[in-house]
Coordinates of C-alpha atoms in Angstrom, one line a residue:
Chain E
M1 CA 77.7 93.6 100.6
I2 CA 78.4 89.9 101.4
E3 CA 76.0 90.3 104.3
F4 CA 73.3 91.7 102.0
A5 CA 73.8 88.9 99.4
G6 CA 73.6 86.4 102.2
S7 CA 70.3 87.7 103.6
L8 CA 68.9 87.9 100.1
L9 CA 69.8 84.3 99.5
L10 CA 68.3 83.3 102.8
N11 CA 65.1 85.1 102.0
L12 CA 64.9 83.5 98.6
A13 CA 65.3 80.2 100.3
Y14 CA 62.4 81.1 102.6
F15 CA 60.3 82.1 99.7
A16 CA 61.0 78.9 97.8
A17 CA 60.2 76.9 100.9
F18 CA 57.0 78.9 101.3
L19 CA 56.0 78.2 97.7
A20 CA 56.8 74.5 98.1
V21 CA 54.7 74.2 101.3
T22 CA 51.8 76.1 99.7
S23 CA 51.9 73.9 96.6
L24 CA 51.9 70.8 98.8
V25 CA 48.9 72.0 100.8
V26 CA 47.0 73.1 97.8
F27 CA 47.8 70.0 95.7
P28 CA 45.1 67.6 97.0
F29 CA 42.5 70.3 96.4
Y30 CA 43.8 70.8 92.8
Y31 CA 43.7 67.0 92.4
A32 CA 40.1 66.8 93.6
V33 CA 39.0 69.5 91.1
L34 CA 41.1 68.2 88.1
S35 CA 39.9 64.7 88.4
S36 CA 36.3 65.6 89.0
A37 CA 35.3 65.2 85.3
D38 CA 37.0 61.8 85.1
R39 CA 35.4 60.4 88.2
G40 CA 31.8 60.7 87.2
E41 CA 29.8 58.3 89.2
D42 CA 32.7 56.6 90.9
R43 CA 31.3 54.8 93.9
T44 CA 34.5 53.3 95.3
G45 CA 35.9 54.6 98.5
A46 CA 38.6 56.7 96.8
G47 CA 36.0 58.2 94.4
L48 CA 33.8 59.2 97.3
F49 CA 36.7 60.7 99.2
W50 CA 37.7 62.9 96.2
N51 CA 34.1 63.9 95.6
I52 CA 33.9 65.1 99.2
M53 CA 37.2 67.0 98.7
F54 CA 35.8 68.6 95.6
W55 CA 32.7 69.8 97.5
L56 CA 34.9 70.9 100.4
V57 CA 36.8 73.2 98.0
V58 CA 33.5 74.6 96.7
V59 CA 32.1 75.2 100.2
L60 CA 35.4 76.7 101.4
I61 CA 35.5 79.1 98.4
C62 CA 31.9 80.3 99.1
L63 CA 32.4 80.5 102.8
I64 CA 35.6 82.6 102.6
A65 CA 34.2 84.8 99.9
I66 CA 31.0 85.6 101.8
F67 CA 31.8 85.4 105.5
P68 CA 33.6 88.7 106.0
F69 CA 30.7 90.6 104.5
Y70 CA 28.2 88.5 106.4
Y71 CA 30.1 89.3 109.6
A72 CA 30.1 93.0 108.8
I73 CA 26.3 93.0 108.5
L74 CA 26.0 91.0 111.7
T75 CA 28.2 93.5 113.6
S76 CA 26.4 96.5 112.1
L77 CA 23.2 95.2 113.8
E78 CA 24.7 95.1 117.2
T79 CA 25.2 98.0 119.7
G80 CA 26.4 98.4 123.2
T81 CA 28.2 95.5 124.8
A82 CA 26.7 93.0 122.3
I83 CA 29.2 94.2 119.7
F84 CA 32.1 93.1 121.8
R85 CA 30.7 89.5 122.3
V86 CA 31.9 87.3 119.5
N87 CA 29.0 85.5 117.9
Y88 CA 28.8 83.6 114.6
L89 CA 25.1 83.7 114.1
P90 CA 22.8 86.8 114.2
E91 CA 21.6 87.5 117.7
S92 CA 20.3 91.0 117.7
F93 CA 18.6 93.3 115.2
D94 CA 19.3 96.8 116.2
L95 CA 19.3 99.6 113.6
R96 CA 20.8 102.3 115.9
N97 CA 24.2 102.1 114.1
Y98 CA 22.5 102.9 110.8
E99 CA 20.5 105.7 112.4
S100 CA 23.7 107.3 113.8
V101 CA 25.5 107.0 110.5
L102 CA 22.6 108.3 108.4
G103 CA 21.6 110.8 111.0
G104 CA 25.0 112.5 111.0
R105 CA 25.0 115.0 108.1
S106 CA 28.5 114.3 106.8
F107 CA 28.1 110.7 105.7
V108 CA 25.0 111.3 103.5
R109 CA 26.9 114.2 102.1
S110 CA 29.9 111.9 101.4
V111 CA 27.7 109.5 99.5
L112 CA 26.3 112.3 97.4
N113 CA 29.8 113.5 96.7
S114 CA 30.9 110.1 95.7
V115 CA 27.9 109.6 93.4
F116 CA 28.4 113.0 91.7
I117 CA 32.2 112.6 91.3
A118 CA 32.1 109.1 90.0
A119 CA 29.2 109.7 87.6
T120 CA 30.8 112.9 86.2
T121 CA 34.2 111.3 85.8
V122 CA 32.7 108.3 84.0
I123 CA 30.5 110.3 81.6
F124 CA 33.5 112.5 80.8
A125 CA 35.8 109.6 80.2
L126 CA 33.3 107.7 78.0
F127 CA 32.7 110.8 75.9
L128 CA 36.4 111.2 75.1
A129 CA 37.0 107.4 74.9
V130 CA 34.3 106.5 72.3
T131 CA 35.9 108.6 69.5
A132 CA 39.5 107.8 70.6
S133 CA 38.8 104.1 70.7
Y134 CA 37.2 104.2 67.2
A135 CA 40.4 105.7 65.9
L136 CA 42.6 103.1 67.8
A137 CA 40.5 100.1 66.8
R138 CA 39.4 100.9 63.3
V139 CA 41.9 103.2 61.6
R140 CA 45.4 101.9 60.6
F141 CA 48.1 104.4 61.3
R142 CA 51.8 104.3 62.2
G143 CA 52.6 104.1 65.9
R144 CA 49.2 102.7 66.9
G145 CA 50.6 99.8 68.8
L146 CA 52.9 102.2 70.7
L147 CA 50.1 104.5 71.5
L148 CA 48.0 101.7 72.9
M149 CA 50.9 100.6 75.0
T150 CA 51.4 104.1 76.3
I151 CA 47.7 104.4 77.2
L152 CA 47.9 101.1 79.1
A153 CA 51.1 102.2 80.8
V154 CA 49.3 105.3 82.1
S155 CA 46.6 103.2 83.7
M156 CA 49.3 101.1 85.4
F157 CA 51.6 103.7 86.7
P158 CA 51.6 104.5 90.4
Q159 CA 49.3 107.3 91.4
I160 CA 51.7 108.5 94.0
A161 CA 54.2 109.4 91.2
V162 CA 51.9 112.2 90.0
L163 CA 50.7 113.3 93.4
S164 CA 52.8 116.4 94.0
G165 CA 52.6 117.5 90.4
L166 CA 48.8 117.1 90.4
F167 CA 48.6 118.9 93.7
E168 CA 50.4 121.9 92.2
L169 CA 48.1 121.8 89.1
I170 CA 44.9 121.6 91.2
N171 CA 46.1 124.4 93.4
W172 CA 46.9 126.5 90.3
L173 CA 43.5 125.9 88.9
G174 CA 41.9 126.9 92.2
I175 CA 39.9 123.7 92.6
Y176 CA 41.6 122.3 95.7
N177 CA 39.0 120.9 98.1
T178 CA 36.2 120.8 95.5
P179 CA 34.7 117.8 93.7
W180 CA 36.4 119.1 90.5
A181 CA 39.8 118.3 91.9
L182 CA 38.8 114.7 92.2
I183 CA 37.0 114.5 88.8
L184 CA 40.1 115.9 87.2
S185 CA 42.5 113.5 89.0
Y186 CA 40.3 110.4 88.5
T187 CA 40.5 111.0 84.7
I188 CA 44.1 109.6 85.0
F189 CA 42.8 106.1 85.5
T190 CA 39.3 106.1 84.1
L191 CA 40.2 107.5 80.7
P192 CA 42.9 105.0 79.8
F193 CA 40.8 102.2 81.2
T194 CA 37.7 103.1 79.1
V195 CA 39.8 103.7 76.0
W196 CA 41.5 100.4 76.4
V197 CA 38.3 98.3 77.0
L198 CA 36.3 100.1 74.3
T199 CA 39.1 99.6 71.8
T200 CA 39.0 95.8 72.4
F201 CA 35.3 95.8 72.1
M202 CA 35.3 97.9 68.9
R203 CA 37.9 95.7 67.3
D204 CA 35.5 92.8 67.4
L205 CA 32.7 94.6 65.5
P206 CA 32.4 93.1 62.0
V207 CA 34.2 95.0 59.2
E208 CA 31.3 94.6 56.8
I209 CA 29.1 97.1 58.7
E210 CA 31.7 99.8 58.5
E211 CA 32.5 99.1 54.8
A212 CA 28.8 99.3 53.9
A213 CA 28.6 102.7 55.7
I214 CA 31.7 103.9 53.9
V215 CA 30.3 102.9 50.5
D216 CA 27.2 104.8 51.4
G217 CA 29.4 107.8 51.9
A218 CA 29.3 108.0 55.7
T219 CA 31.9 110.2 57.3
P220 CA 33.8 108.7 60.3
W221 CA 31.7 110.8 62.7
V222 CA 28.5 109.4 61.2
I223 CA 29.9 105.9 61.4
I224 CA 30.6 106.3 65.1
S225 CA 27.4 108.0 66.1
K226 CA 24.9 106.3 63.8
V227 CA 26.5 102.9 63.2
F228 CA 28.8 101.9 66.0
L229 CA 27.2 103.6 69.0
P230 CA 23.9 101.6 68.9
L231 CA 26.0 98.4 68.7
L232 CA 28.3 99.6 71.5
W233 CA 25.6 100.2 74.2
P234 CA 26.2 97.0 76.1
A235 CA 30.0 97.7 76.1
L236 CA 29.5 101.2 77.2
V237 CA 27.3 100.1 80.1
T238 CA 29.9 97.6 81.2
T239 CA 32.9 99.9 80.8
G240 CA 31.1 102.7 82.5
L241 CA 30.1 100.5 85.4
L242 CA 33.7 99.2 85.9
A243 CA 35.1 102.8 85.7
F244 CA 32.4 103.9 88.1
I245 CA 33.4 101.3 90.6
G246 CA 37.1 102.4 90.2
A247 CA 36.2 106.0 90.8
W248 CA 33.9 105.1 93.7
N249 CA 36.7 103.2 95.5
E250 CA 39.6 105.6 94.9
F251 CA 41.3 106.6 98.1
L252 CA 44.7 108.3 97.7
F253 CA 43.6 111.3 95.6
A254 CA 40.4 111.8 97.7
L255 CA 42.5 111.7 100.9
T256 CA 44.9 114.3 99.5
F257 CA 42.8 116.7 97.6
T258 CA 40.0 117.2 100.2
V259 CA 40.1 118.6 103.7
D260 CA 36.6 119.5 104.8
E261 CA 34.3 116.8 106.2
T262 CA 31.6 117.9 103.8
K263 CA 33.9 117.4 100.7
R264 CA 35.0 113.9 101.5
T265 CA 34.1 110.9 99.4
V266 CA 32.8 107.6 100.9
P267 CA 36.1 105.7 101.3
V268 CA 37.8 108.7 103.0
A269 CA 34.7 109.2 105.2
I270 CA 34.8 105.5 106.3
A271 CA 38.6 105.5 106.8
L272 CA 38.5 108.6 109.0
L273 CA 35.3 107.8 110.9
S274 CA 36.2 108.3 114.5
G275 CA 34.5 108.0 117.8
A276 CA 34.1 110.3 120.8
S277 CA 37.7 109.8 121.8
E278 CA 40.9 108.9 119.9
Q279 CA 41.2 105.4 121.3
E280 CA 37.6 104.4 120.9
I281 CA 37.0 103.1 117.4
P282 CA 33.2 103.1 116.6
W283 CA 33.1 99.7 115.0
G284 CA 29.3 99.5 114.9
P285 CA 28.8 102.7 112.8
I286 CA 31.9 101.8 110.6
M287 CA 30.3 98.5 109.8
A288 CA 26.9 100.1 109.1
A289 CA 28.5 102.6 106.8
S290 CA 30.5 99.8 105.1
V291 CA 27.3 97.9 104.5
I292 CA 25.4 100.9 103.2
V293 CA 28.1 101.7 100.5
T294 CA 28.7 98.1 99.6
V295 CA 25.2 96.7 99.1
P296 CA 24.4 98.8 96.0
L297 CA 27.8 97.8 94.5
I298 CA 27.2 94.1 95.2
V299 CA 23.7 94.3 93.7
L300 CA 25.0 96.1 90.6
V301 CA 27.8 93.6 90.2
L302 CA 25.5 90.6 90.6
V303 CA 22.9 92.0 88.1
F304 CA 25.6 92.8 85.5
Q305 CA 27.6 89.7 86.4
R306 CA 28.2 88.3 82.9
K307 CA 28.9 91.7 81.3
I308 CA 31.3 92.6 84.0
V309 CA 33.3 89.4 83.6
A310 CA 33.4 90.1 79.8
G311 CA 34.6 93.7 80.4
L312 CA 37.2 92.6 82.9
T313 CA 38.7 90.0 80.7
A314 CA 38.6 92.4 77.7
G315 CA 40.4 95.1 79.7
G316 CA 42.6 92.8 81.7
V317 CA 42.9 95.8 83.9
K318 CA 42.0 96.0 87.6
G319 CA 38.5 97.1 88.4
Chain B
M1 CA 23.1 91.3 39.7
T2 CA 24.8 91.4 43.0
T3 CA 28.2 91.5 41.4
T4 CA 27.5 94.6 39.3
V5 CA 26.2 96.3 42.4
T6 CA 29.3 95.6 44.5
T7 CA 31.9 96.2 41.8
A8 CA 30.5 99.4 40.6
P9 CA 31.1 101.5 43.7
G10 CA 34.4 99.6 44.2
A11 CA 35.6 100.7 40.7
R12 CA 34.7 104.3 41.5
A13 CA 36.2 104.2 44.9
S14 CA 39.6 103.1 43.6
G15 CA 40.1 106.6 42.2
K16 CA 39.1 108.1 45.6
E17 CA 41.0 105.5 47.6
V18 CA 43.8 107.8 48.6
S19 CA 41.6 110.6 49.6
L20 CA 39.4 108.3 51.6
Q21 CA 42.4 106.9 53.5
Q22 CA 43.6 110.5 54.1
Q23 CA 40.1 111.5 55.3
R24 CA 40.1 108.6 57.7
A25 CA 43.6 109.3 59.0
R26 CA 42.7 113.0 59.5
A27 CA 39.5 112.1 61.4
A28 CA 41.5 109.6 63.5
F29 CA 43.8 112.4 64.5
W30 CA 41.0 114.7 65.6
F31 CA 39.3 111.8 67.4
L32 CA 42.4 111.0 69.4
A33 CA 43.4 114.6 70.1
P34 CA 41.0 115.4 73.0
M35 CA 41.9 112.2 74.8
L36 CA 45.7 112.8 74.3
V37 CA 45.5 116.4 75.4
M38 CA 43.6 115.3 78.6
L39 CA 46.2 112.6 79.3
V40 CA 49.0 115.1 78.9
I41 CA 47.2 117.4 81.4
V42 CA 46.4 114.9 84.1
A43 CA 49.3 112.4 83.6
A44 CA 52.3 113.6 81.7
W45 CA 52.5 117.1 83.1
P46 CA 52.0 116.2 86.7
L47 CA 54.5 113.4 86.4
F48 CA 57.0 115.8 84.9
R49 CA 56.4 118.3 87.7
S50 CA 56.7 115.6 90.4
I51 CA 60.1 114.5 88.9
M52 CA 61.1 118.2 88.9
F53 CA 60.1 118.6 92.6
S54 CA 62.4 115.7 93.4
F55 CA 65.4 117.8 92.4
T56 CA 64.3 120.7 94.6
D57 CA 64.0 121.4 98.4
A58 CA 60.3 122.1 98.1
T59 CA 58.2 121.8 101.3
S60 CA 54.6 122.4 101.9
D61 CA 55.4 126.1 102.4
T62 CA 57.3 126.6 99.2
I63 CA 55.6 124.2 96.8
F64 CA 53.1 126.7 95.5
N65 CA 55.0 130.0 95.5
G66 CA 58.0 128.9 93.5
Q67 CA 60.5 129.7 96.3
S68 CA 61.9 126.2 96.3
E69 CA 65.5 125.9 95.1
W70 CA 67.2 123.4 92.8
V71 CA 69.3 121.0 94.7
G72 CA 70.3 118.5 92.1
F73 CA 70.5 114.9 93.3
E74 CA 70.6 115.9 97.0
N75 CA 67.3 114.3 97.7
Y76 CA 68.5 111.0 96.2
L77 CA 72.0 110.8 97.4
T78 CA 74.6 113.2 98.7
W79 CA 77.6 113.0 100.9
R80 CA 79.7 115.2 103.1
V81 CA 83.2 114.7 104.2
R82 CA 83.6 115.5 107.9
D83 CA 86.8 117.0 109.3
N84 CA 88.0 113.7 110.5
G85 CA 87.8 112.3 107.0
E86 CA 84.6 110.3 107.7
V87 CA 82.1 110.3 104.8
R88 CA 78.5 110.8 105.7
W89 CA 75.9 109.8 103.2
R90 CA 72.4 111.3 103.1
G91 CA 69.3 111.2 100.9
V92 CA 66.7 108.6 100.1
L93 CA 69.1 106.0 98.7
A94 CA 71.1 106.1 102.0
D95 CA 68.0 106.0 104.1
P96 CA 67.3 102.7 105.9
D97 CA 63.6 103.6 106.1
W98 CA 63.4 103.7 102.4
W99 CA 65.1 100.4 101.9
N100 CA 62.8 98.9 104.5
A101 CA 59.9 100.2 102.4
V102 CA 61.4 98.7 99.3
W103 CA 61.9 95.4 101.0
N104 CA 58.3 95.5 102.3
T105 CA 57.0 96.2 98.8
V106 CA 59.0 93.4 97.2
R107 CA 58.0 91.0 99.9
F108 CA 54.4 91.9 99.7
S109 CA 54.3 91.7 95.9
L110 CA 56.1 88.4 95.6
I111 CA 54.0 86.6 98.2
S112 CA 50.6 88.1 97.4
V113 CA 50.9 87.6 93.7
S114 CA 52.1 84.0 94.0
L115 CA 49.3 83.1 96.5
E116 CA 46.7 84.8 94.3
T117 CA 48.0 82.9 91.3
I118 CA 47.9 79.5 93.0
L119 CA 44.5 80.1 94.6
G120 CA 43.1 82.0 91.7
L121 CA 43.9 79.1 89.3
L122 CA 42.2 76.7 91.7
V123 CA 39.1 78.8 91.8
A124 CA 39.1 79.1 88.0
L125 CA 39.4 75.4 87.6
V126 CA 36.4 74.9 90.0
L127 CA 34.4 77.4 88.0
N128 CA 35.4 75.6 84.8
A129 CA 34.2 72.2 86.1
E130 CA 30.6 71.2 85.7
F131 CA 28.6 70.9 88.8
K132 CA 25.4 72.0 90.4
G133 CA 25.6 75.5 91.9
R134 CA 28.4 76.8 89.7
G135 CA 26.5 80.0 89.1
F136 CA 26.2 80.5 92.8
V137 CA 30.0 80.1 93.4
R138 CA 30.7 82.6 90.6
A139 CA 28.4 85.1 92.2
A140 CA 29.9 84.5 95.6
I141 CA 33.5 85.2 94.5
L142 CA 32.4 88.5 92.9
I143 CA 31.6 89.8 96.4
P144 CA 35.2 90.3 97.6
W145 CA 36.0 91.9 94.3
A146 CA 33.1 94.3 94.5
I147 CA 33.8 95.5 98.1
P148 CA 35.8 98.7 98.1
T149 CA 39.4 98.3 99.4
I150 CA 38.8 100.7 102.3
V151 CA 35.7 98.8 103.4
S152 CA 37.5 95.4 103.2
A153 CA 40.4 96.9 105.2
K154 CA 37.9 98.0 107.9
M155 CA 36.0 94.7 107.9
W156 CA 39.1 92.7 108.3
G157 CA 40.5 95.1 110.7
W158 CA 37.5 94.4 112.9
M159 CA 37.7 90.6 112.4
L160 CA 41.5 90.7 113.2
N161 CA 40.9 92.9 116.2
D162 CA 43.1 91.8 119.2
Q163 CA 40.4 91.8 121.9
F164 CA 37.1 91.4 120.2
G165 CA 38.1 89.9 116.8
I166 CA 36.4 86.8 115.5
I167 CA 39.7 85.4 114.1
N168 CA 41.4 85.3 117.5
N169 CA 38.2 83.9 119.0
A170 CA 38.1 81.1 116.4
L171 CA 41.8 80.3 116.7
M172 CA 41.6 80.2 120.5
A173 CA 38.5 78.0 120.3
L174 CA 40.4 75.6 118.0
N175 CA 43.4 75.7 120.4
I176 CA 45.7 76.9 117.7
I177 CA 46.8 79.9 119.8
D178 CA 46.4 80.4 123.6
T179 CA 46.6 84.2 123.8
P180 CA 45.0 86.7 121.4
I181 CA 47.3 88.2 118.7
A182 CA 47.3 91.9 117.9
W183 CA 47.5 91.1 114.2
T184 CA 47.5 94.5 112.7
A185 CA 49.7 96.1 115.4
R186 CA 52.5 93.7 115.9
P187 CA 55.4 94.3 113.4
D188 CA 55.8 90.6 112.7
T189 CA 52.1 89.8 112.0
A190 CA 51.1 93.1 110.3
M191 CA 52.3 91.9 107.0
I192 CA 50.4 88.6 107.4
A193 CA 47.2 90.6 108.1
V194 CA 47.8 92.7 104.9
L195 CA 48.5 89.6 102.9
I196 CA 45.3 87.9 104.1
V197 CA 43.1 90.8 103.1
D198 CA 44.8 91.4 99.8
V199 CA 44.7 87.7 98.8
W200 CA 41.0 87.6 99.9
K201 CA 40.2 90.6 97.8
T202 CA 42.2 90.0 94.7
T203 CA 42.0 86.2 94.1
P204 CA 38.6 86.5 92.5
F205 CA 40.0 88.9 89.9
M206 CA 42.8 86.5 89.1
A207 CA 40.3 83.7 89.0
L208 CA 38.0 85.5 86.5
L209 CA 40.9 86.3 84.2
M210 CA 42.2 82.8 84.2
L211 CA 38.7 81.4 83.8
A212 CA 38.4 83.4 80.6
G213 CA 41.7 81.8 79.5
L214 CA 40.5 78.3 80.5
Q215 CA 37.3 78.7 78.5
M216 CA 39.3 79.4 75.3
I217 CA 40.7 75.9 75.5
P218 CA 38.6 73.6 73.2
R219 CA 36.7 71.0 75.2
D220 CA 37.4 68.4 72.5
M221 CA 41.1 68.4 73.6
Y222 CA 40.0 67.3 77.1
E223 CA 37.7 64.7 75.6
A224 CA 40.5 63.3 73.4
A225 CA 42.8 63.1 76.4
R226 CA 40.2 61.3 78.5
I227 CA 39.5 58.8 75.7
D228 CA 43.2 58.1 75.6
G229 CA 43.2 57.5 79.3
I230 CA 45.7 60.2 80.2
H231 CA 45.9 61.0 83.9
P232 CA 44.1 64.3 84.7
V233 CA 47.2 65.7 86.5
K234 CA 49.3 65.0 83.4
V235 CA 46.6 66.7 81.3
F236 CA 46.8 69.7 83.6
F237 CA 50.6 70.1 83.2
R238 CA 50.9 69.1 79.6
L239 CA 47.7 70.7 78.1
T240 CA 46.0 73.2 80.4
L241 CA 49.0 75.0 81.8
P242 CA 50.8 75.6 78.4
L243 CA 47.7 76.8 76.7
L244 CA 46.8 79.0 79.7
K245 CA 50.2 80.5 79.8
P246 CA 49.4 83.7 77.8
A247 CA 46.3 84.5 79.9
L248 CA 48.3 83.6 83.1
M249 CA 51.2 85.9 82.2
V250 CA 48.9 88.9 81.5
A251 CA 47.1 88.4 84.8
V252 CA 50.3 88.0 86.7
I253 CA 51.9 91.1 85.2
F254 CA 48.9 93.3 85.9
R255 CA 48.8 92.0 89.5
V256 CA 52.5 92.6 90.0
L257 CA 52.3 96.2 88.7
D258 CA 49.3 96.7 91.0
A259 CA 50.9 95.2 94.0
L260 CA 54.1 97.3 93.6
R261 CA 52.0 100.5 94.0
I262 CA 49.8 99.4 96.9
F263 CA 48.7 102.2 99.2
D264 CA 45.1 102.2 100.5
L265 CA 44.9 98.8 102.1
I266 CA 48.1 99.3 104.1
Y267 CA 47.5 102.9 105.0
V268 CA 44.1 101.9 106.5
L269 CA 44.7 98.5 107.9
T270 CA 48.2 98.9 109.5
P271 CA 48.9 102.6 109.8
R272 CA 52.4 103.5 110.7
S273 CA 53.6 99.9 111.0
E274 CA 57.3 99.5 110.3
G275 CA 56.6 96.0 109.0
T276 CA 54.2 97.0 106.2
V277 CA 55.2 100.5 105.1
T278 CA 55.6 100.3 101.3
M279 CA 57.1 102.7 98.8
S280 CA 53.8 104.4 98.1
V281 CA 53.1 104.8 101.8
I282 CA 56.5 106.2 102.8
S283 CA 56.3 108.6 99.9
Y284 CA 52.8 109.7 100.9
L285 CA 53.8 110.2 104.5
N286 CA 56.7 112.4 103.4
L287 CA 54.5 114.5 101.1
Q288 CA 51.4 114.9 103.2
Q289 CA 52.3 114.3 106.8
F290 CA 55.8 115.9 106.9
G291 CA 55.3 118.3 104.0
D292 CA 58.7 117.2 102.6
Y293 CA 57.9 117.5 98.8
G294 CA 61.5 117.1 97.7
E295 CA 62.2 113.8 99.4
G296 CA 58.6 112.5 98.9
S297 CA 58.8 113.2 95.2
A298 CA 62.2 111.6 95.0
Q299 CA 60.7 108.4 96.5
S300 CA 57.7 108.5 94.2
T301 CA 60.0 109.0 91.2
L302 CA 62.0 106.0 92.2
L303 CA 58.9 103.9 92.5
F304 CA 57.8 105.2 89.1
L305 CA 61.2 104.2 87.6
I306 CA 61.0 100.7 89.1
I307 CA 57.6 100.1 87.6
A308 CA 58.6 101.7 84.3
V309 CA 61.6 99.4 84.1
F310 CA 59.3 96.4 84.8
V311 CA 56.9 97.4 82.0
L312 CA 59.7 98.1 79.5
L313 CA 61.4 94.8 80.4
Y314 CA 58.2 92.9 79.6
I315 CA 57.6 94.7 76.4
W316 CA 61.2 94.3 75.3
L317 CA 61.3 90.6 76.1
G318 CA 58.3 90.5 73.8
R319 CA 56.9 87.6 75.7
V320 CA 53.5 89.1 76.2
D321 CA 51.2 90.6 73.7
L322 CA 49.6 93.0 76.1
S323 CA 47.9 95.3 73.5
G324 CA 46.4 92.3 71.6
E325 CA 47.7 93.9 68.4
R326 CA 49.7 91.0 67.2
S327 CA 46.9 88.4 67.6
K328 CA 44.9 90.4 65.0

């Protein structure tokens, strides 16, 4: 016991030291950023130094954010021995990795599986979430706060905690190793997420619109479908997109509830992509497959940039 | 004219007020019912069954045919007194592998979330400053966030490769190391590899959440501070940080809860590494690889309890208005 407490204290000390060192290292960068507004056109040596530091931070952020993906593209265009030579700039343009990935039947099949599963899950979740979030955002009733917290808690609890129970349920329903197993299990995180985000969006719609509709004798259903839905389109697109990304990226359930190569989703297909022998990892095709599934996502995210940021902060939940 | 129009329906409505409220409450119930039923089916019931499995000796052979037997707390903790009086403890709570997983999870969560907070705040401050190319930086940091976790695990797995990886190549070129490091394979560096990838992938998310918080702070306050000649560092600690605290707390809580359950990155980047096995991973290995549903479910139930306690503690302390109800 004493031994345990001792090692705990020691590790806490390590952690404190780690935090202190990190803060010390980061502080100059913080300073450069914090003082950037004050400095303006400071032409003294110190001003110049901190300006350079500020731009160094900016360049480092961009470089670190972009480089791994850039390097994946670069690797995906190399085959043979070129792949094992480290190079920082593009040297070859060889599409054979892409050919081998797209030529093999199972990968294309995985992409189609993923699209179908993610799209169905999202449509289903949005359908249930629109009415539910109206009730949560617009109608006052007892226990509303508690219900909201419960829904949030569901989206936060560990997926592994339901795995064996869900496995039993899926087996009982006879949908093991089919897309429906994944559509059902993905509801566990897409539904709370969409309800949560749509509730925050709906709360912000002006009361006057609803009151006017009520005065005109509109029923709650009419209010949702005729009054709120047209206003909610942007929110629905954002929420749907975020939920889609979540379903597209899911790994644990997809790994557990599918066995056949033709039933896999993209993340499982990439994780299990193997070469001719056990030892030989086919890095070229893996990178090509990674690029293929990531480019559409990045394009989507960049196109819907502003909306996604709004949706993320409204939800505060991981995407 | 307008007053008569608005008061007339109001006067009539007062008689129907009660029925209108009732009608809305009834509608609310029916609007919520499908979602709640669905959540019970996919979340509450499987959770209940998983917890039940943790009290049985279910294996992959007996899980579906109901032949598993109730064993009480045997999966968690049990003891046997041997003939010589020696007590032997068994079960998850007496299993050093489990405690290793707990330790890995705690270590990972603490370090990754603090790094992501420190770096995320820096990125948020950069995005909140005014400079040319801000839009480009914001677009750039969305890239790691958009890349699927499995893909980032593979990308970094390649970059961290011992023989052909660019990281070893760069570090050797800079004379920081003299022999290549097998980052993902060595038990002492596997956790570092996982942390690098997780921080890279999740810092943008933290930054965006904190940026939203920063943008809520009125610009005039900074103006006032600048006119008064207050040092920017002091402004940061006295003004920015306190006002950012609610947004910061929410972001940190979400990240901690997320870090505690990490599975996919570790399972793909450092498979079967003692140094990185977390609670989710060890539970998964027991369930799927070894077909031990009793023990695996016991482990997943313990993880669930830890996370539940965490959530309840935060709600109970009342520090954070997660649902946004009170601010309305």
